[in-house]
Amino acid sequence: MKLDRILCPIDYSDFSTAANFYATFLAASTQAEIIYLHVVFPEYFAAGVDSESEACLRDLQKIRPFDSNVGCRHVVRHGHPAKEILNVAHELQVDLIAMGTHGRGAVGKLLYGSVATAVHRNAECPVLAIRLPSKNA
């Protein structure tokens, strides 16, 4: 499998840290670039979206591949996470989406939906969903 671009959505959770680890491993193995994406719900900001976008980008740029030989870029979008992940994947013609999944139970999915499930069902490329081991296991 040839990978040129790997999209790694970041929500600053342990799940996205794990996804970054796998994305870095795959990128290092295939000389791919990692595209880090953070999606912000627009309603979180009553005003000043442009200045908030700059702050979000500065925060996102602190996320780096675990291997310094892997190239990356950073993208911030405003909107619904699943929709924006799919939009960026299509626009940038990524070859793989590596993302964390929070592994919510049935009630959590009913109340909040699952970004990973929506991305998996609608992506034009393969999706690698990383779930952390259960603390009870």
Coordinates of N, CA, C and O in Angstrom, one line a residue:
M1 N 0.8 -1.2 0.0 CA 0.0 0.0 0.0 C 0.9 1.2 0.0 O 1.8 1.4 0.8
K2 N 0.6 2.1 -0.9 CA 1.4 3.4 -1.0 C 0.6 4.5 -0.3 O -0.5 4.7 -0.6
L3 N 1.3 5.1 0.7 CA 0.6 6.2 1.4 C 1.5 7.5 1.2 O 2.7 7.5 1.4
D4 N 0.8 8.5 0.7 CA 1.4 9.8 0.6 C 1.0 10.8 1.7 O 1.8 11.6 2.1
R5 N -0.3 10.7 2.0 CA -0.9 11.6 3.0 C -1.7 10.9 4.0 O -2.6 10.1 3.6
I6 N -1.5 11.1 5.3 CA -2.3 10.4 6.3 C -2.9 11.6 7.1 O -2.2 12.4 7.7
L7 N -4.2 11.5 7.2 CA -5.0 12.5 8.0 C -5.1 12.0 9.5 O -5.6 10.9 9.7
C8 N -4.7 12.8 10.4 CA -4.8 12.4 11.8 C -5.6 13.5 12.6 O -5.0 14.5 13.0
P9 N -6.9 13.3 12.8 CA -7.7 14.3 13.5 C -7.2 14.3 15.0 O -7.0 13.3 15.6
I10 N -7.2 15.5 15.6 CA -6.7 15.7 16.9 C -7.7 16.4 17.8 O -8.2 17.4 17.4
D11 N -8.1 15.7 18.9 CA -9.0 16.4 19.9 C -8.3 16.5 21.2 O -9.0 16.8 22.2
Y12 N -7.0 16.3 21.2 CA -6.2 16.4 22.4 C -6.5 15.4 23.5 O -6.1 15.6 24.7
S13 N -7.1 14.3 23.2 CA -7.3 13.2 24.1 C -6.2 12.2 24.0 O -5.4 12.2 23.1
D14 N -6.2 11.2 24.9 CA -5.3 10.1 24.8 C -5.5 9.3 23.6 O -4.6 8.7 23.0
F15 N -6.8 9.3 23.1 CA -7.1 8.6 21.9 C -6.4 9.2 20.6 O -5.9 8.4 19.8
S16 N -6.4 10.5 20.6 CA -5.7 11.1 19.4 C -4.2 11.0 19.6 O -3.5 10.9 18.5
T17 N -3.7 10.9 20.8 CA -2.3 10.7 21.0 C -1.9 9.3 20.4 O -0.9 9.1 19.8
A18 N -2.8 8.3 20.7 CA -2.5 7.0 20.2 C -2.6 6.9 18.7 O -1.8 6.3 18.0
A19 N -3.6 7.7 18.1 CA -3.7 7.7 16.7 C -2.4 8.4 16.1 O -2.0 7.9 15.0
N20 N -1.9 9.4 16.7 CA -0.7 10.0 16.2 C 0.5 9.0 16.2 O 1.3 9.0 15.3
F21 N 0.5 8.2 17.3 CA 1.6 7.1 17.3 C 1.5 6.2 16.1 O 2.5 6.0 15.4
Y22 N 0.3 5.7 15.8 CA 0.1 4.8 14.7 C 0.4 5.6 13.3 O 1.0 5.0 12.4
A23 N -0.1 6.8 13.2 CA 0.1 7.6 12.0 C 1.6 7.8 11.8 O 2.1 7.7 10.7
T24 N 2.3 8.1 12.9 CA 3.8 8.3 12.8 C 4.5 7.0 12.3 O 5.3 7.1 11.4
F25 N 4.1 5.9 12.9 CA 4.7 4.6 12.5 C 4.5 4.4 11.0 O 5.4 4.0 10.3
L26 N 3.2 4.6 10.5 CA 2.9 4.3 9.1 C 3.6 5.3 8.2 O 4.1 5.0 7.2
A27 N 3.6 6.6 8.6 CA 4.3 7.6 7.8 C 5.8 7.4 7.7 O 6.3 7.5 6.6
A28 N 6.4 7.0 8.8 CA 7.8 6.7 8.7 C 8.1 5.5 7.8 O 9.2 5.5 7.2
S29 N 7.2 4.6 7.8 CA 7.4 3.3 7.0 C 7.2 3.6 5.5 O 7.7 2.8 4.7
T30 N 6.4 4.6 5.2 CA 6.1 4.8 3.8 C 6.5 6.2 3.2 O 6.1 6.5 2.1
Q31 N 7.2 7.0 4.0 CA 7.6 8.4 3.7 C 6.3 9.2 3.4 O 6.4 10.2 2.6
A32 N 5.3 9.0 4.1 CA 4.0 9.8 4.0 C 4.1 11.0 4.8 O 4.9 11.1 5.8
E33 N 3.3 12.0 4.5 CA 3.1 13.2 5.3 C 1.9 13.0 6.2 O 0.9 12.4 5.8
I34 N 2.0 13.5 7.4 CA 0.8 13.5 8.3 C 0.2 14.9 8.3 O 0.9 15.9 8.4
I35 N -1.1 14.9 8.1 CA -1.9 16.1 8.2 C -2.7 16.1 9.5 O -3.6 15.3 9.6
Y36 N -2.3 17.0 10.4 CA -3.1 17.0 11.7 C -4.2 18.0 11.5 O -4.1 19.1 11.0
L37 N -5.4 17.6 11.9 CA -6.6 18.4 11.8 C -7.3 18.5 13.1 O -7.5 17.5 13.9
H38 N -7.6 19.7 13.5 CA -8.5 20.0 14.7 C -9.7 20.7 14.2 O -9.6 21.7 13.5
V39 N -10.9 20.2 14.6 CA -12.1 20.7 14.2 C -12.8 21.4 15.5 O -12.9 20.8 16.5
V40 N -13.1 22.7 15.3 CA -13.7 23.4 16.4 C -15.2 23.7 16.0 O -15.5 24.1 14.9
F41 N -16.1 23.4 17.0 CA -17.5 23.8 16.8 C -17.6 25.3 16.8 O -17.2 26.0 17.8
P42 N -18.2 25.9 15.7 CA -18.2 27.3 15.6 C -19.0 28.0 16.8 O -18.7 29.1 17.2
E43 N -20.0 27.3 17.3 CA -20.8 27.9 18.4 C -20.0 28.1 19.7 O -20.5 28.8 20.6
Y44 N -18.8 27.5 19.8 CA -18.0 27.7 21.0 C -17.5 29.1 21.1 O -17.1 29.6 22.1
F45 N -17.5 29.8 19.9 CA -16.9 31.2 19.9 C -18.0 32.1 19.5 O -18.5 32.1 18.4
A46 N -18.4 33.0 20.5 CA -19.5 34.0 20.2 C -19.0 35.0 19.2 O -19.7 35.6 18.4
A47 N -17.7 35.4 19.3 CA -17.1 36.4 18.4 C -15.6 36.1 18.3 O -15.1 35.3 19.0
G48 N -15.1 36.7 17.3 CA -13.6 36.6 17.1 C -13.1 35.3 16.6 O -12.1 34.8 17.1
V49 N -13.9 34.7 15.7 CA -13.5 33.4 15.2 C -12.1 33.4 14.5 O -11.3 32.5 14.7
D50 N -11.7 34.5 13.9 CA -10.4 34.5 13.2 C -9.3 34.5 14.3 O -8.3 33.7 14.1
S51 N -9.4 35.2 15.3 CA -8.4 35.2 16.3 C -8.3 33.9 17.1 O -7.3 33.4 17.4
E52 N -9.5 33.3 17.3 CA -9.6 32.0 17.9 C -9.0 30.9 17.0 O -8.3 30.0 17.5
S53 N -9.2 31.1 15.7 CA -8.6 30.1 14.8 C -7.1 30.2 14.8 O -6.4 29.1 14.8
E54 N -6.5 31.4 15.0 CA -5.1 31.5 15.1 C -4.6 30.8 16.3 O -3.5 30.2 16.3
A55 N -5.3 31.0 17.5 CA -4.9 30.4 18.7 C -5.0 28.9 18.6 O -4.1 28.1 19.1
C56 N -6.1 28.4 18.0 CA -6.2 26.9 17.8 C -5.1 26.4 16.9 O -4.6 25.3 17.2
L57 N -4.7 27.1 15.9 CA -3.6 26.7 15.0 C -2.3 26.6 15.8 O -1.5 25.7 15.7
R58 N -2.0 27.6 16.6 CA -0.8 27.6 17.4 C -0.8 26.4 18.3 O 0.3 25.8 18.5
D59 N -1.9 26.1 19.0 CA -2.0 24.9 19.8 C -1.8 23.7 19.0 O -1.1 22.8 19.5
L60 N -2.4 23.6 17.9 CA -2.3 22.4 17.1 C -0.9 22.2 16.6 O -0.4 21.0 16.5
Q61 N -0.2 23.2 16.3 CA 1.2 23.1 15.8 C 2.2 22.6 16.8 O 3.3 22.2 16.5
K62 N 1.7 22.5 18.0 CA 2.5 21.8 19.1 C 2.5 20.3 18.9 O 3.4 19.6 19.5
I63 N 1.5 19.8 18.2 CA 1.4 18.3 17.9 C 2.4 18.0 16.8 O 2.4 18.6 15.7
R64 N 3.3 17.1 17.0 CA 4.3 16.7 16.1 C 4.3 15.2 16.0 O 3.9 14.4 16.9
P65 N 4.8 14.6 14.9 CA 5.1 13.2 14.8 C 6.1 12.7 15.8 O 7.0 13.5 16.2
F66 N 6.0 11.5 16.2 CA 6.9 11.0 17.2 C 8.3 10.7 16.6 O 9.3 10.5 17.3
D67 N 8.4 10.8 15.2 CA 9.6 10.6 14.5 C 9.9 11.9 13.8 O 9.1 12.4 13.0
S68 N 11.1 12.5 14.1 CA 11.4 13.8 13.6 C 11.6 13.8 12.1 O 11.7 14.9 11.4
N69 N 11.8 12.6 11.5 CA 12.0 12.5 10.0 C 10.7 12.6 9.2 O 10.7 12.6 8.0
V70 N 9.5 12.5 9.9 CA 8.2 12.5 9.3 C 7.7 14.0 9.1 O 7.7 14.7 10.1
G71 N 7.3 14.3 7.9 CA 6.8 15.6 7.6 C 5.4 15.8 8.0 O 4.6 14.8 8.1
C72 N 4.9 17.0 8.3 CA 3.6 17.2 8.7 C 3.1 18.6 8.4 O 3.9 19.5 8.1
R73 N 1.8 18.8 8.4 CA 1.2 20.1 8.3 C 0.0 20.1 9.2 O -0.5 19.1 9.7
H74 N -0.6 21.3 9.5 CA -1.6 21.5 10.5 C -2.8 22.2 9.9 O -2.5 23.3 9.2
V75 N -4.0 21.8 10.1 CA -5.2 22.4 9.6 C -6.2 22.5 10.7 O -6.4 21.6 11.4
V76 N -6.8 23.7 10.8 CA -7.9 24.0 11.7 C -9.2 24.3 10.9 O -9.1 25.1 10.0
R77 N -10.3 23.6 11.2 CA -11.6 23.9 10.6 C -12.6 24.1 11.7 O -12.5 23.7 12.8
H78 N -13.7 24.8 11.3 CA -14.8 25.0 12.1 C -16.0 24.3 11.5 O -16.3 24.4 10.3
G79 N -16.7 23.5 12.4 CA -17.9 22.8 11.9 C -18.1 21.5 12.7 O -17.5 21.3 13.8
H80 N -18.9 20.6 12.1 CA -19.1 19.3 12.8 C -17.9 18.4 12.5 O -17.4 18.3 11.3
P81 N -17.3 17.8 13.5 CA -16.1 17.0 13.3 C -16.1 16.0 12.2 O -15.2 16.0 11.4
A82 N -17.1 15.2 12.2 CA -17.1 14.1 11.1 C -17.2 14.7 9.7 O -16.5 14.3 8.8
K83 N -18.0 15.7 9.6 CA -18.2 16.4 8.3 C -16.9 17.0 7.8 O -16.4 16.9 6.7
E84 N -16.2 17.7 8.7 CA -15.0 18.4 8.4 C -13.8 17.4 8.2 O -13.0 17.7 7.3
I85 N -13.8 16.3 8.9 CA -12.8 15.3 8.7 C -12.9 14.8 7.2 O -12.0 14.6 6.5
L86 N -14.2 14.5 6.9 CA -14.4 13.9 5.5 C -14.1 15.0 4.5 O -13.6 14.6 3.4
N87 N -14.5 16.2 4.7 CA -14.2 17.3 3.7 C -12.7 17.4 3.5 O -12.2 17.5 2.4
V88 N -11.9 17.5 4.6 CA -10.4 17.6 4.5 C -9.8 16.4 3.8 O -8.9 16.6 2.9
A89 N -10.3 15.2 4.2 CA -9.8 14.0 3.5 C -10.0 14.1 2.0 O -9.1 13.7 1.2
H90 N -11.2 14.5 1.6 CA -11.5 14.6 0.2 C -10.6 15.7 -0.5 O -10.0 15.5 -1.5
E91 N -10.6 16.9 0.1 CA -9.9 18.1 -0.5 C -8.4 17.8 -0.6 O -7.8 18.2 -1.6
L92 N -7.8 17.2 0.4 CA -6.4 16.9 0.3 C -6.0 15.6 -0.2 O -4.8 15.2 -0.2
Q93 N -7.0 14.8 -0.7 CA -6.8 13.5 -1.3 C -5.9 12.6 -0.4 O -4.9 12.1 -0.9
V94 N -6.3 12.4 0.9 CA -5.5 11.6 1.8 C -5.7 10.1 1.4 O -6.7 9.7 0.9
D95 N -4.7 9.4 1.8 CA -4.7 7.9 1.5 C -5.2 7.1 2.7 O -5.6 5.9 2.5
L96 N -5.2 7.7 3.9 CA -5.6 7.0 5.1 C -6.0 8.0 6.2 O -5.4 9.1 6.2
I97 N -7.0 7.7 6.9 CA -7.4 8.5 8.1 C -7.1 7.7 9.3 O -7.6 6.5 9.4
A98 N -6.2 8.1 10.2 CA -5.9 7.4 11.4 C -6.4 8.3 12.6 O -6.0 9.4 12.8
M99 N -7.4 7.7 13.2 CA -8.1 8.5 14.3 C -8.4 7.7 15.5 O -8.6 6.5 15.4
G100 N -8.5 8.3 16.6 CA -8.9 7.7 17.8 C -10.4 7.5 17.9 O -11.1 8.3 17.3
T101 N -10.8 6.5 18.6 CA -12.3 6.3 18.8 C -12.4 6.2 20.3 O -11.7 5.4 21.0
H102 N -13.3 6.9 20.9 CA -13.5 6.9 22.3 C -14.2 5.7 22.9 O -14.2 5.5 24.1
G103 N -14.7 4.9 22.0 CA -15.3 3.6 22.5 C -16.5 3.8 23.4 O -16.6 3.0 24.4
R104 N -17.3 4.8 23.1 CA -18.5 5.0 24.0 C -19.4 3.8 23.9 O -19.5 3.1 22.8
G105 N -20.1 3.5 24.9 CA -21.2 2.5 24.9 C -22.4 2.9 24.0 O -22.4 4.0 23.5
A106 N -23.4 2.0 24.0 CA -24.6 2.3 23.2 C -25.3 3.6 23.6 O -25.7 4.4 22.8
V107 N -25.3 3.9 24.9 CA -26.0 5.1 25.3 C -25.2 6.3 24.9 O -25.8 7.3 24.4
G108 N -23.9 6.3 25.0 CA -23.1 7.4 24.6 C -23.2 7.7 23.1 O -23.3 8.8 22.6
K109 N -23.3 6.6 22.3 CA -23.4 6.8 20.9 C -24.8 7.3 20.5 O -25.0 8.1 19.6
L110 N -25.8 6.9 21.3 CA -27.2 7.4 21.1 C -27.3 8.9 21.3 O -27.9 9.6 20.6
L111 N -26.7 9.3 22.5 CA -26.7 10.7 22.9 C -25.8 11.6 22.0 O -26.2 12.7 21.7
Y112 N -24.6 11.1 21.7 CA -23.6 12.0 21.1 C -23.3 11.6 19.7 O -22.6 12.4 19.0
G113 N -23.6 10.4 19.3 CA -23.2 10.0 18.0 C -21.7 9.6 18.0 O -21.1 9.7 19.0
S114 N -21.2 9.0 17.0 CA -19.9 8.6 16.9 C -19.2 9.2 15.7 O -19.6 8.9 14.6
V115 N -18.2 10.1 16.0 CA -17.5 10.7 14.9 C -16.8 9.6 14.1 O -16.8 9.6 12.9
A116 N -16.1 8.7 14.8 CA -15.4 7.7 14.1 C -16.3 6.8 13.2 O -15.9 6.4 12.1
T117 N -17.4 6.5 13.7 CA -18.4 5.7 12.9 C -18.8 6.4 11.7 O -18.9 5.8 10.6
A118 N -19.2 7.7 11.9 CA -19.6 8.5 10.7 C -18.5 8.6 9.7 O -18.7 8.5 8.5
V119 N -17.3 8.8 10.1 CA -16.1 8.9 9.2 C -15.9 7.6 8.5 O -15.8 7.5 7.3
H120 N -15.9 6.5 9.3 CA -15.7 5.2 8.7 C -16.7 4.8 7.6 O -16.4 4.3 6.6
R121 N -18.0 5.2 7.9 CA -19.0 4.8 6.9 C -19.0 5.7 5.7 O -19.5 5.2 4.6
N122 N -18.4 6.8 5.7 CA -18.5 7.8 4.6 C -17.2 8.1 4.0 O -17.2 8.9 3.0
A123 N -16.1 7.7 4.5 CA -14.8 8.1 3.9 C -14.6 7.4 2.6 O -15.0 6.3 2.3
E124 N -13.8 8.1 1.8 CA -13.4 7.6 0.4 C -12.1 6.8 0.5 O -11.7 6.3 -0.5
C125 N -11.5 6.8 1.7 CA -10.2 6.1 1.8 C -10.3 5.2 3.1 O -11.3 5.3 3.8
P126 N -9.4 4.3 3.3 CA -9.4 3.5 4.5 C -9.3 4.4 5.8 O -8.7 5.4 5.8
V127 N -9.9 3.8 6.8 CA -9.9 4.5 8.1 C -9.3 3.5 9.2 O -9.8 2.4 9.3
L128 N -8.3 4.0 9.9 CA -7.7 3.2 10.9 C -8.2 3.8 12.2 O -7.9 4.9 12.6
A129 N -9.1 3.1 12.9 CA -9.7 3.6 14.2 C -9.0 3.0 15.3 O -8.9 1.8 15.5
I130 N -8.4 3.8 16.2 CA -7.5 3.3 17.3 C -8.3 3.5 18.6 O -8.8 4.6 18.9
R131 N -8.5 2.4 19.3 CA -9.2 2.4 20.6 C -8.2 2.0 21.7 O -7.4 1.0 21.5
L132 N -8.1 2.8 22.7 CA -7.2 2.4 23.8 C -7.8 1.2 24.6 O -9.0 1.0 24.7
P133 N -6.9 0.4 25.1 CA -7.3 -0.8 25.9 C -8.2 -0.3 27.1 O -7.9 0.7 27.7
S134 N -9.1 -1.1 27.5 CA -10.0 -0.9 28.6 C -9.1 -0.9 29.9 O -8.3 -1.7 30.0
K135 N -9.4 0.0 30.8 CA -8.7 0.1 32.1 C -9.1 -1.1 32.9 O -8.4 -1.5 33.9
N136 N -10.2 -1.7 32.6 CA -10.7 -2.9 33.4 C -10.2 -4.2 32.9 O -10.4 -5.2 33.5
A137 N -9.5 -4.2 31.8 CA -9.0 -5.4 31.2 C -7.7 -5.9 31.8 O -7.1 -5.3 32.5

